[in-house]
Coordinates of C-alpha atoms and ligand atoms in Angstrom, one line a residue:
X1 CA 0.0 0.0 0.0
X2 CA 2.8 2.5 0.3
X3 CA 2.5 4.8 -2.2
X4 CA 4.9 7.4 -1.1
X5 CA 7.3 8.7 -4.1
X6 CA 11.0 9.8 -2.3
X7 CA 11.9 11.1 -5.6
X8 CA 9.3 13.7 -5.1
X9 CA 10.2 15.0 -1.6
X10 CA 12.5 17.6 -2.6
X11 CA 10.1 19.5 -5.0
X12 CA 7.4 19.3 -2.2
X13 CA 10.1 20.8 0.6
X14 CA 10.6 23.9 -1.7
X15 CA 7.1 24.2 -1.6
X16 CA 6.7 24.5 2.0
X17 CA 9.6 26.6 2.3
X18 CA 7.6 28.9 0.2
X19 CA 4.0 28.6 2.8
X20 CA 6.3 29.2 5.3
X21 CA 7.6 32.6 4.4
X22 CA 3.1 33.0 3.8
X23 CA 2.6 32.1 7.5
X24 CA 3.5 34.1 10.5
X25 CA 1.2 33.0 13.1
X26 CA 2.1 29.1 12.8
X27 CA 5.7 30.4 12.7
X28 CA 4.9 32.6 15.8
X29 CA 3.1 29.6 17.7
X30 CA 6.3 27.1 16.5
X31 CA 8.9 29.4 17.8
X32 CA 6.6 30.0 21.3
X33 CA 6.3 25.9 21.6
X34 CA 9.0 24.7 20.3
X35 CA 11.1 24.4 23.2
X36 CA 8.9 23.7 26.1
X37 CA 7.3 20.9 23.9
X38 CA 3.5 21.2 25.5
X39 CA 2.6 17.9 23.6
X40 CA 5.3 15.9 24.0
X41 CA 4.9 12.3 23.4
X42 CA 1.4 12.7 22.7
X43 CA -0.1 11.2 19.6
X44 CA -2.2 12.6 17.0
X45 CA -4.3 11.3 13.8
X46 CA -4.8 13.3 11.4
X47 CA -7.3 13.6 8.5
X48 CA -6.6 16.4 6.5
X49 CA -6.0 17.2 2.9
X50 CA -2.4 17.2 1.8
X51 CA -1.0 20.6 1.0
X52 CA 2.1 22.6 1.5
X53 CA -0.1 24.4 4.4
X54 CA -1.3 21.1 5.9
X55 CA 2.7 20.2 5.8
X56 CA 3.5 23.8 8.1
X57 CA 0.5 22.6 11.0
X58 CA 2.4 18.9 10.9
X59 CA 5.9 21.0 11.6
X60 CA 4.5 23.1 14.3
X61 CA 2.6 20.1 16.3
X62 CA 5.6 18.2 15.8
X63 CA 8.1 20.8 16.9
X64 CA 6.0 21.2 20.0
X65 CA 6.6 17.4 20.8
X66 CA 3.7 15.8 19.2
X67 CA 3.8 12.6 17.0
X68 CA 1.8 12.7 14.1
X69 CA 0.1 10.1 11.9
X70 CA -2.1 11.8 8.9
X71 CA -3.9 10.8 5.8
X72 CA -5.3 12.6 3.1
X73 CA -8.9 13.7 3.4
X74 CA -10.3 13.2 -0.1
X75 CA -9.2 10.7 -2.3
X76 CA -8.0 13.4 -4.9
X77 CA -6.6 16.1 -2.7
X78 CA -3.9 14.7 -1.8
X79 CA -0.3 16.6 -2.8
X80 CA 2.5 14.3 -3.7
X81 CA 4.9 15.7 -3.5
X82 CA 4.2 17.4 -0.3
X83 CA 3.1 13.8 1.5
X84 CA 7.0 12.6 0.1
X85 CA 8.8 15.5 2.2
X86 CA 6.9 15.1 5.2
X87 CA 7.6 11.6 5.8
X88 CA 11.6 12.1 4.0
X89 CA 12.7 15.1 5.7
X90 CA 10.2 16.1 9.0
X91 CA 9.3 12.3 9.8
X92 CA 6.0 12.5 10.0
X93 CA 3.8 9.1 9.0
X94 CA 1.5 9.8 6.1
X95 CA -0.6 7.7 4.6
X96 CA -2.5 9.3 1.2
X97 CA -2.1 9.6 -2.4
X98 CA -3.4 11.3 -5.1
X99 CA -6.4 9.1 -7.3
X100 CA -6.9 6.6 -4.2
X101 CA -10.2 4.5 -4.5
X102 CA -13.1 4.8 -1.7
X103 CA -11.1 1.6 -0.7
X104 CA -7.5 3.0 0.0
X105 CA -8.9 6.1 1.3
X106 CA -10.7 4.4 4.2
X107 CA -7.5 2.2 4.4
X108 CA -5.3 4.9 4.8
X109 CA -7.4 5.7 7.8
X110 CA -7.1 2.8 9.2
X111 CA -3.4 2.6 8.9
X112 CA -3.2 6.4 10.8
X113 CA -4.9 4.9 13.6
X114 CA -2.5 2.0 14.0
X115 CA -0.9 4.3 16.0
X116 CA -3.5 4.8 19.0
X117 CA -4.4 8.5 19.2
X118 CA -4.5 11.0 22.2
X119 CA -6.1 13.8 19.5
X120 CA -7.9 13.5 16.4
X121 CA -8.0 16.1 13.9
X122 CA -10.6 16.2 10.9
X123 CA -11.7 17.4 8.1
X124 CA -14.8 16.4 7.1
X125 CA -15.2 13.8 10.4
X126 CA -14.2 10.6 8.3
X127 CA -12.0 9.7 10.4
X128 CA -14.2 10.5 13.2
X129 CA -17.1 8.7 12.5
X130 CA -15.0 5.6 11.8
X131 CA -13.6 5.3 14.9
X132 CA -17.3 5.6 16.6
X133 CA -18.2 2.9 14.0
X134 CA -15.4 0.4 14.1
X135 CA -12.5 1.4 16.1
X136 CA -14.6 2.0 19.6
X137 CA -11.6 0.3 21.7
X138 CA -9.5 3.8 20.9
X139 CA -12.0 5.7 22.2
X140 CA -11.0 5.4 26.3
X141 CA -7.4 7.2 25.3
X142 CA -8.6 9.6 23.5
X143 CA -8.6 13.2 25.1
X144 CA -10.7 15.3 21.8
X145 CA -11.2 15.6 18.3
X146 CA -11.0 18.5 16.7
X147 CA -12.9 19.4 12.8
X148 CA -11.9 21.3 10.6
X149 CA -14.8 22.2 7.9
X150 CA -18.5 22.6 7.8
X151 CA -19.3 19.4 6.3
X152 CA -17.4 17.9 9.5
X153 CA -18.9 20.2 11.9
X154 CA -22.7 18.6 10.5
X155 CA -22.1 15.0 10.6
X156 CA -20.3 15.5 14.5
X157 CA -23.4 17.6 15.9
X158 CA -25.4 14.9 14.1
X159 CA -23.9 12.4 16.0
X160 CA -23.6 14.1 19.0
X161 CA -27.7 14.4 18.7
X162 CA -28.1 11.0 18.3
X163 CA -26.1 10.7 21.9
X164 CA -23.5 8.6 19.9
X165 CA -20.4 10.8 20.5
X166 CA -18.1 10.1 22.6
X167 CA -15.5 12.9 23.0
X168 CA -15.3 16.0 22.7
X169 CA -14.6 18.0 19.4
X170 CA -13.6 21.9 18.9
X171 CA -15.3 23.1 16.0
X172 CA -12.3 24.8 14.3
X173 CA -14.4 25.4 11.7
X174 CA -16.7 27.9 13.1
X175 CA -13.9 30.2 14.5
X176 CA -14.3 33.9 13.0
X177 CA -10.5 33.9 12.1
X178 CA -11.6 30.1 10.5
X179 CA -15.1 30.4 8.6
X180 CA -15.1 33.5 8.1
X181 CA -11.7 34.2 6.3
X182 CA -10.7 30.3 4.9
X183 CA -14.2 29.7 4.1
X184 CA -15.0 33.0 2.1
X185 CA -11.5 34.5 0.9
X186 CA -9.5 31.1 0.4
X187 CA -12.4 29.4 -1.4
X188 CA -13.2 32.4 -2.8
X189 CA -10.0 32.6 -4.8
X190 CA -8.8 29.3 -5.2
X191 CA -12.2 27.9 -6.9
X192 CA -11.8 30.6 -9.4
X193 CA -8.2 29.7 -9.8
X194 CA -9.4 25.8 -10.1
X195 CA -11.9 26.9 -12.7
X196 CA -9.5 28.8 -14.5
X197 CA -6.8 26.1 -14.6
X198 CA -8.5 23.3 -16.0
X199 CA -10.6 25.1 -18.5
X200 CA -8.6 28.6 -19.5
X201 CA -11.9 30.1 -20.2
X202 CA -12.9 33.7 -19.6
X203 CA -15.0 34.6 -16.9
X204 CA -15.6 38.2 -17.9
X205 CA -19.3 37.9 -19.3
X206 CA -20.3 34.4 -18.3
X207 CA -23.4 33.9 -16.7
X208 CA -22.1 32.4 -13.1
X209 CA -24.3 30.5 -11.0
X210 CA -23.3 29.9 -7.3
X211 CA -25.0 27.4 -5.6
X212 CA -25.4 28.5 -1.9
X213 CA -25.1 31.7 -0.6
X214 CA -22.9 30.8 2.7
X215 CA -19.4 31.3 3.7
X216 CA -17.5 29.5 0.4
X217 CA -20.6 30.8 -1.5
X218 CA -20.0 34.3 -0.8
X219 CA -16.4 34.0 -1.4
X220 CA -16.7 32.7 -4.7
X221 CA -19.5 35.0 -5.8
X222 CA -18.0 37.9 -4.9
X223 CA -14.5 37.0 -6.5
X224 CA -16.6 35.5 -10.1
X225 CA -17.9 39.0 -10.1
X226 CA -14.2 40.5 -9.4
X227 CA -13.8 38.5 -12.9
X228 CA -16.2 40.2 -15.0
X229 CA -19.1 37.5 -14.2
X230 CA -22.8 37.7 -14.0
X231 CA -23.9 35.9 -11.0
X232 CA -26.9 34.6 -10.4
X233 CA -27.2 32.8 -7.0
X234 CA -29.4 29.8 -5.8
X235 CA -30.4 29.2 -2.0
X236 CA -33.3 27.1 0.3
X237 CA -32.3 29.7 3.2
X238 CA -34.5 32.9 2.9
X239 CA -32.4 35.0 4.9
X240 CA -28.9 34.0 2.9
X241 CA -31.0 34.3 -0.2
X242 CA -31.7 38.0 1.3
X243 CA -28.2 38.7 1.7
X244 CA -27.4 38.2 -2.0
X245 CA -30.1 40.1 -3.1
X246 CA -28.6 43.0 -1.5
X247 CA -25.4 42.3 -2.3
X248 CA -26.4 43.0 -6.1
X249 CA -26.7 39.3 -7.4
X250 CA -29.8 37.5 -9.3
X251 CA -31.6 34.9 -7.1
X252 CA -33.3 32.1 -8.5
X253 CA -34.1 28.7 -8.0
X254 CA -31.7 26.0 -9.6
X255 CA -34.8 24.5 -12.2
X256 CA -34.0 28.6 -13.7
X257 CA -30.9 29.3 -13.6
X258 CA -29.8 25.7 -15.6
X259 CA -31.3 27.0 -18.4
X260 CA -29.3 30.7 -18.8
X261 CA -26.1 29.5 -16.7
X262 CA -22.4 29.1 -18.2
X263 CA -20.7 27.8 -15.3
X264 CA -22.6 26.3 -12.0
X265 CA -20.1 26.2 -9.0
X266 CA -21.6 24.1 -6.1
X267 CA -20.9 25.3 -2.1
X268 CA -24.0 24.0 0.2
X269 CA -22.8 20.7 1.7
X270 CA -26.0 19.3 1.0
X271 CA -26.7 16.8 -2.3
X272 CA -28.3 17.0 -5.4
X273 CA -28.1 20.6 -5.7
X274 CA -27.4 19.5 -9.5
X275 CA -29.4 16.9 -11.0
X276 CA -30.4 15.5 -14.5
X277 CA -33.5 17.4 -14.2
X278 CA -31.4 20.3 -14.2
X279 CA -28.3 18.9 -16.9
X280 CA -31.3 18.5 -19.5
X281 CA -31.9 21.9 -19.7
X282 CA -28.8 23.2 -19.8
X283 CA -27.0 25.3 -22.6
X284 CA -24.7 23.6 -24.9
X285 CA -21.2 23.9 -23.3
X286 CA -22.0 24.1 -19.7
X287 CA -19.4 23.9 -17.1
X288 CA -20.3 21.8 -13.9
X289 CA -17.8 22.2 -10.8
X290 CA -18.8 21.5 -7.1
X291 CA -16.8 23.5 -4.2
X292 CA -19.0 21.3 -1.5
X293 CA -16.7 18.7 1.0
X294 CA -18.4 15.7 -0.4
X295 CA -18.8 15.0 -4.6
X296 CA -23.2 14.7 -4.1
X297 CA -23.5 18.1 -4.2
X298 CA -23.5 17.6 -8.3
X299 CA -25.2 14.4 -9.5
X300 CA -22.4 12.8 -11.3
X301 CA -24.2 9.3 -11.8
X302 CA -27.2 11.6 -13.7
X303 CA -24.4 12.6 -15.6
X304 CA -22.7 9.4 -16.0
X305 CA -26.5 7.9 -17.1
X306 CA -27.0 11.3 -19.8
X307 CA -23.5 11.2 -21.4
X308 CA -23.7 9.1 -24.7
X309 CA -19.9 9.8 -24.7
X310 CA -17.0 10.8 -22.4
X311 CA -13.7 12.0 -22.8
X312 CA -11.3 14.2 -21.1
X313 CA -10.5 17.2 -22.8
X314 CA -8.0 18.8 -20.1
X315 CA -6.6 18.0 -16.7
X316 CA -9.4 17.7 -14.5
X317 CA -12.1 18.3 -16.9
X318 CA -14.2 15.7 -18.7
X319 CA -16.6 16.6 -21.9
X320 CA -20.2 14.5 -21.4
X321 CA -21.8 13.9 -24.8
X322 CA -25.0 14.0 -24.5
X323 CA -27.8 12.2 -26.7
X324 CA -29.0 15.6 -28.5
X325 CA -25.1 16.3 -29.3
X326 CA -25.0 19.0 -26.3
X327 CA -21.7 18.9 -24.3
X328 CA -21.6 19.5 -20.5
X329 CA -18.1 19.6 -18.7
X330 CA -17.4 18.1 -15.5
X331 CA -14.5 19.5 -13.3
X332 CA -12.2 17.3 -11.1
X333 CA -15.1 14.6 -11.0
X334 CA -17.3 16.6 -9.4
X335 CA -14.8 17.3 -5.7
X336 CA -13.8 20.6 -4.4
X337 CA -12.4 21.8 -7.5
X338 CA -9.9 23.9 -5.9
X339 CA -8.1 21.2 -4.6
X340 CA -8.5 18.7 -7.3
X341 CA -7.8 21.6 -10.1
X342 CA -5.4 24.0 -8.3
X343 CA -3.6 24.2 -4.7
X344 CA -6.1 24.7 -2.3
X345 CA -6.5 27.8 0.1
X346 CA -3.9 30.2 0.0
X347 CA -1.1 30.2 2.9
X348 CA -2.0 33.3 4.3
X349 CA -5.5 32.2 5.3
X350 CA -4.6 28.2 6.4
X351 CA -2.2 30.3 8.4
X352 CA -5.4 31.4 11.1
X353 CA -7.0 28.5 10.4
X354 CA -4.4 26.1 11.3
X355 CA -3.1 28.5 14.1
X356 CA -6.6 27.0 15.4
X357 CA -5.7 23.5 15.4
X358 CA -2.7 24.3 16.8
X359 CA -4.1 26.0 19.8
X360 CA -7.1 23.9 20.2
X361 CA -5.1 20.7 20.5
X362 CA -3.2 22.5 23.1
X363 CA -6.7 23.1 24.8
X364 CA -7.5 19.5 24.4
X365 CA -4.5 18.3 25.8
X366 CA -4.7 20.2 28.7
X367 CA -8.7 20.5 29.5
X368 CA -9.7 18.0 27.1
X369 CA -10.4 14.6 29.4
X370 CA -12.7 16.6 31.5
X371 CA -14.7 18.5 28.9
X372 CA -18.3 17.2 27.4
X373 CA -18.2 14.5 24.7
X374 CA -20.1 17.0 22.5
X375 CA -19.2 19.9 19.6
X376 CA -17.5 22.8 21.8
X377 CA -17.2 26.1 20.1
X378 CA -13.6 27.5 20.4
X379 CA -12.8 29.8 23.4
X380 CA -13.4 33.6 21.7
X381 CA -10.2 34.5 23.4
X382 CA -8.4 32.6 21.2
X383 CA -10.2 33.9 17.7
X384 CA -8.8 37.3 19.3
X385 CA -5.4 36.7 19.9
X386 CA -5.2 34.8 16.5
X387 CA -6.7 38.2 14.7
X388 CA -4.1 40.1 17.1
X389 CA -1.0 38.2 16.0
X390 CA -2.0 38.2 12.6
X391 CA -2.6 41.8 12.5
X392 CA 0.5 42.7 14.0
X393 CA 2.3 40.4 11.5
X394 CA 0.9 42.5 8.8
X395 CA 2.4 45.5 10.6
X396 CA -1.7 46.8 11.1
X397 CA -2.3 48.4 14.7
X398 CA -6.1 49.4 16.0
X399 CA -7.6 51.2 18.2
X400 CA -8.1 49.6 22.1
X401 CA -11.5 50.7 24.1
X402 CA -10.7 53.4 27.0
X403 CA -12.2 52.6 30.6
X404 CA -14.6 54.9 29.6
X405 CA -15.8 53.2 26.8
X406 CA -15.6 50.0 28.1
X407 CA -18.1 51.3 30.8
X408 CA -20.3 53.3 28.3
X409 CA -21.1 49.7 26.2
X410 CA -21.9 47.9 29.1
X411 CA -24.2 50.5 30.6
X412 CA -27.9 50.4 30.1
X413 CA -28.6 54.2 30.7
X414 CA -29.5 56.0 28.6
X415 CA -27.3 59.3 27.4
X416 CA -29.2 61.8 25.2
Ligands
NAD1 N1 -13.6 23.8 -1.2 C1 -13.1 24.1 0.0 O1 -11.9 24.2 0.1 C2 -14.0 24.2 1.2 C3 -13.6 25.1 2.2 C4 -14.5 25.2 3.3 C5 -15.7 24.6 3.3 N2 -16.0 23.7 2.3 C6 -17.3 23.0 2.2 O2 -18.2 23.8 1.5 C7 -19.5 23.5 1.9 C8 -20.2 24.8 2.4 O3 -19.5 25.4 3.5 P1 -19.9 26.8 4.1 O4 -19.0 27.1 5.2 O5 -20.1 27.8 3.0 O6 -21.4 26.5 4.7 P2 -22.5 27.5 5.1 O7 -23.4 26.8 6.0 O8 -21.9 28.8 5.5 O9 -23.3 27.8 3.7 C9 -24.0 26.8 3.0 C10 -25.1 27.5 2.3 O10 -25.7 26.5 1.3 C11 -27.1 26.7 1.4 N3 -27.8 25.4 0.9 C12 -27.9 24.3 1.6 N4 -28.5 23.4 0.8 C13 -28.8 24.0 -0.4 C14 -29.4 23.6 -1.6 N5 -29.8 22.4 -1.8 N6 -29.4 24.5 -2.6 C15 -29.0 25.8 -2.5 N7 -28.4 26.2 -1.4 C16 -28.3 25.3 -0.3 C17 -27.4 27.0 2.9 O11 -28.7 27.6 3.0 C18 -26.3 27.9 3.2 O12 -26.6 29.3 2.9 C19 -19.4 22.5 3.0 O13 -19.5 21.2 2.5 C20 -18.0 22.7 3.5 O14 -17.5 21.6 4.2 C21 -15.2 23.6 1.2

C-alpha cells in the first residue's frame, strides 16, 4: 500500500519553504512551543488534505513534541509531492495519495490509527465517524477531536444528537479567524483559480451560478464578479437568499438558472443541488464544478447515465456527450475543484485556520479529558489573539477601548 514517491520529496520541501515565508502566526506559535514541547509524546491522527499548508501545521505540532500520523482527506486532494517530504525530511507518518479508491482512502485511515491517538484532527469527520463505527476500543485514550470544515462540523453535531459521541470535538471550523476568512477569501479565490486552470476560459461575461449563498458561497461570488461574471445565486435559506439580493446578485431557483447558466459552482454541503433534471436543460457547453466537502453536491451518476460519450479534454475536466449532441463539462469529478484543479487555500489564510488547530489541540491536551463528549465552540479569546497576531504580522495596529468606553457599552442608561 505505500504509495509514497521519495523522488518527489525535494520538490514538495521547496514548496513548504515557500508557505512558510506566507505564515507568521504558525511560525509565531512554532517558535513560542518549540522548546517547552506542550505535547510531548502525545499522539495525534490526522485527517486532513495534503498541501504545503497542511505540511506547516504537521511541523509546528511536531516541533511542539507531538507525533503525528495523517492521511489525506479526499481521495484526490492529496499533494504528492508534499506527502514525500513530510515523511523524508520532518518524519512524519503519512498515509495518502493522489487518485486513491473509496477503498485506499478508508484504508489509509485505518493505517493512521495503527498508531492509537490521544487527539484527532478532521476534516470532514471521516475519520471521526469511523472510529465511533469500528475502532470503539481507541475511544478510552482519547482526550478530543478537533474538525476542521462545515461538512465535518454537521455530521459531528449529528452524532452528537443521536447521543452517539463520545468525546469532545472543537469546531475549528466555526472560528471567526476560521469560517469567516478560509471559508470565504481562500475558497473564494482558489475555486476561481481551479476553474480557470482546467478550462482557461474567460470569466468576464459568463453567466455564473453559485449554488449556496454561505461562507464559500460568498467568497466565490464575490471573486466571479471580481472576474467580470454575472452571478446569479441559488439558495433554500430565505435570509442567505436575502443577503445576495442585496449584495447586487440574481436569485433564483436552480430549475432557472440551468437553463441561462455558463458555469454552475456548487458550495452547500447538501446533495443533489445538480441533478439531471437540471443537466437536460442546460446550454450547450456548460461547465459543472462542485466546491462542496463531499462529490453529491453535483449528480455525477445523472451525468454518467445522460452522457452518450465521455472523454477528457484537459486536466481535471471531462466533456459528457449528451444524446441531443449538447456537451456538458465536468470538473475534477465533481470534488472541491480547488483542490483537485489547483492548490487549495492560499497560505496566508490556512495560516489562522491552522493557528486554530494548533491551539485547540493544546486546549485539548490540557482540558480535554474533563470537557463534554459534544461539539465545543472555540474559546473567543483565542479567535482574538489569532486576529491580534496576525494583524500585528501585517504591521496593522487598532484602536483599544478606553475605561470609559468600556463602561459606556456595558451600561444600560440611557445618554441623550
Ligand atoms: N472547497 C473548499 O476548500 C471548502 C472550504 C471550506 C468549506 N468547504 C465545504 O463547502 C460547503 C459549504 O460550506 P460553508 O462554510 O459555505 O457552509 P454555510 O453553512 O456557510 O453555507 C451553506 C449554504 O448553502 C445553502 N444550501 C444548503 N442546501 C442548499 C441547496 N440544496 N441549494 C442551495 N443552497 C443550499 C445553505 O442555506 C447555506 O446558505 C461544506 O461542504 C464545507 O465543508 C469547502
Amino acid at each position: 500500500m505505500e504509495r509514497i514517491d521519495p523522488g518527489l520529496a525535494r520538490e514538495g520541501k521547496v514548496k513548504i519553504d515557500f508557505a512558510e515565508t506566507r505564515m507568521p502566526v504558525l511560525r509565531y506559535l512554532t517558535d513560542r512551543y518549540k522548546l517547552i514541547k506542550p505535547i510531548q509524546g502525545k499522539r495525534i491522527a490526522a485527517c486532513l488534505h495534503i498541501t504545503k499548508e497542511t505540511a506547516m501545521l504537521m511541523k509546528a505540532l511536531s516541533a511542539a513534541g507531538a507525533e503525528i500520523s495523517l492521511s489525506g482527506s479526499n481521495p484526490l486532494s492529496t499533494q504528492d509531492d508534499i506527502a514525500a517530504a513530510l515523511t523524508n525530511f520532518y518524519g512524519i507518518g503519512v498515509w495518502g495519495w493522489r487518485g486513491q479508491t473509496a477503498e485506499e482512502y478508508f484504508s489509509c485511515i485505518e493505517s493512521v490509527l495503527g498508531n492509537p491517538p490521544h487527539i484527532t484532527m478532521d476534516d470532514g469527520a471521516d475519520l471521526t465517524v469511523h472510529i465511533h463505527n469500528k475502532y470503539t476500543d481507541l475511544i478510552e485514550g482519547i482526550s478530543g477531536g478537533t474538525e476542521e470544515t462545515t461538512t465535518g462540523i454537521q455530521r459531528l453535531t449529528a452524532l452528537a444528537d443521536a447521543g452517539k459521541l463520545t468525546y469532545p470535538i472543537i469546531a475549528v471550523n466555526n472560528a471567526e479567524t476560521k469560517w469567516d476568512f478560509d471559508n470565504v477569501y481562500g475558497t473564494g479565490q482558489s475555486v476561481l483559480d481551479g476553474i480557470m486552470r482546467a478550462t482557461n476560459i474567460l470569466i468576464a461575461g459568463t453567466n455564473f451560478v453559485v449554488a449556496g449563498y454561505g461562507h464559500c458561497g460568498r467568497g466565490i461570488a464575490m471573486r466571479a464578479r471580481g472576474l467580470g461574471a454575472h452571478v446569479i445565486v441559488t439558495e433554500v435559506n430565505p435570509v442567505n437568499a436575502l443577503k445576495a439580493v442585496l449584495d447586487g446578485f440574481d436569485v433564483m431557483p436552480m430549475l432557472k438558472a440551468a437553463k441561462i447558466g455558463d458555469v454552475f459552482v456548487t458550495a452547500t454541503g447538501c446533495k443533489d443541488v445538480i441533478t439531471a433534471k437540471h443537466m437536460k436543460r442546460m446550454k450547450d457547453g456548460a461547465i459543472l464544478a462542485n466546491a462542496g466537502h463531499f462529490n453529491v453536491e453535483v449528480s455525477v451518476g445523472d451525468l454518467e447515465r445522460l452522457g452518450v460519450r465521455k472523454r477528457e479534454v484537459r486536466p481535471n475536466n471531462v466533456k459528457y456527450e449528451l444524446e441531443d449532441g449538447r456537451r456538458i463539462f465536468l470538473l475534477g469529478e465533481g470534488r472541491l475543484v480547488n483542490l483537485v484543479a489547483a492548490d487549495g487555500h492560499p497560505p496566508e489564510v490556512m495560516d489562522m485556520s491552522f493557528a486554530n488547530q494548533f491551539l485547540s489541540v493544546l486546549h485539548l491536551i490540557k482540558r480535554g479529558k474533563r470537557m463534554e463528549p459534544k461539539v465545543h465552540p472555540i474559546p473567543r479569546e483565542q479567535d482574538e489573539f489569532i486576529a491580534r497576531i496576525k494583524l500585528s504580522m501585517m504591521g496593522k495596529r487598532i484602536d483599544r477601548l478606553s475605561g470609559e468606553q468600556e463602561r459606556y457599552i456595558r451600561s444600560y442608561e440611557s445618554t441623550i
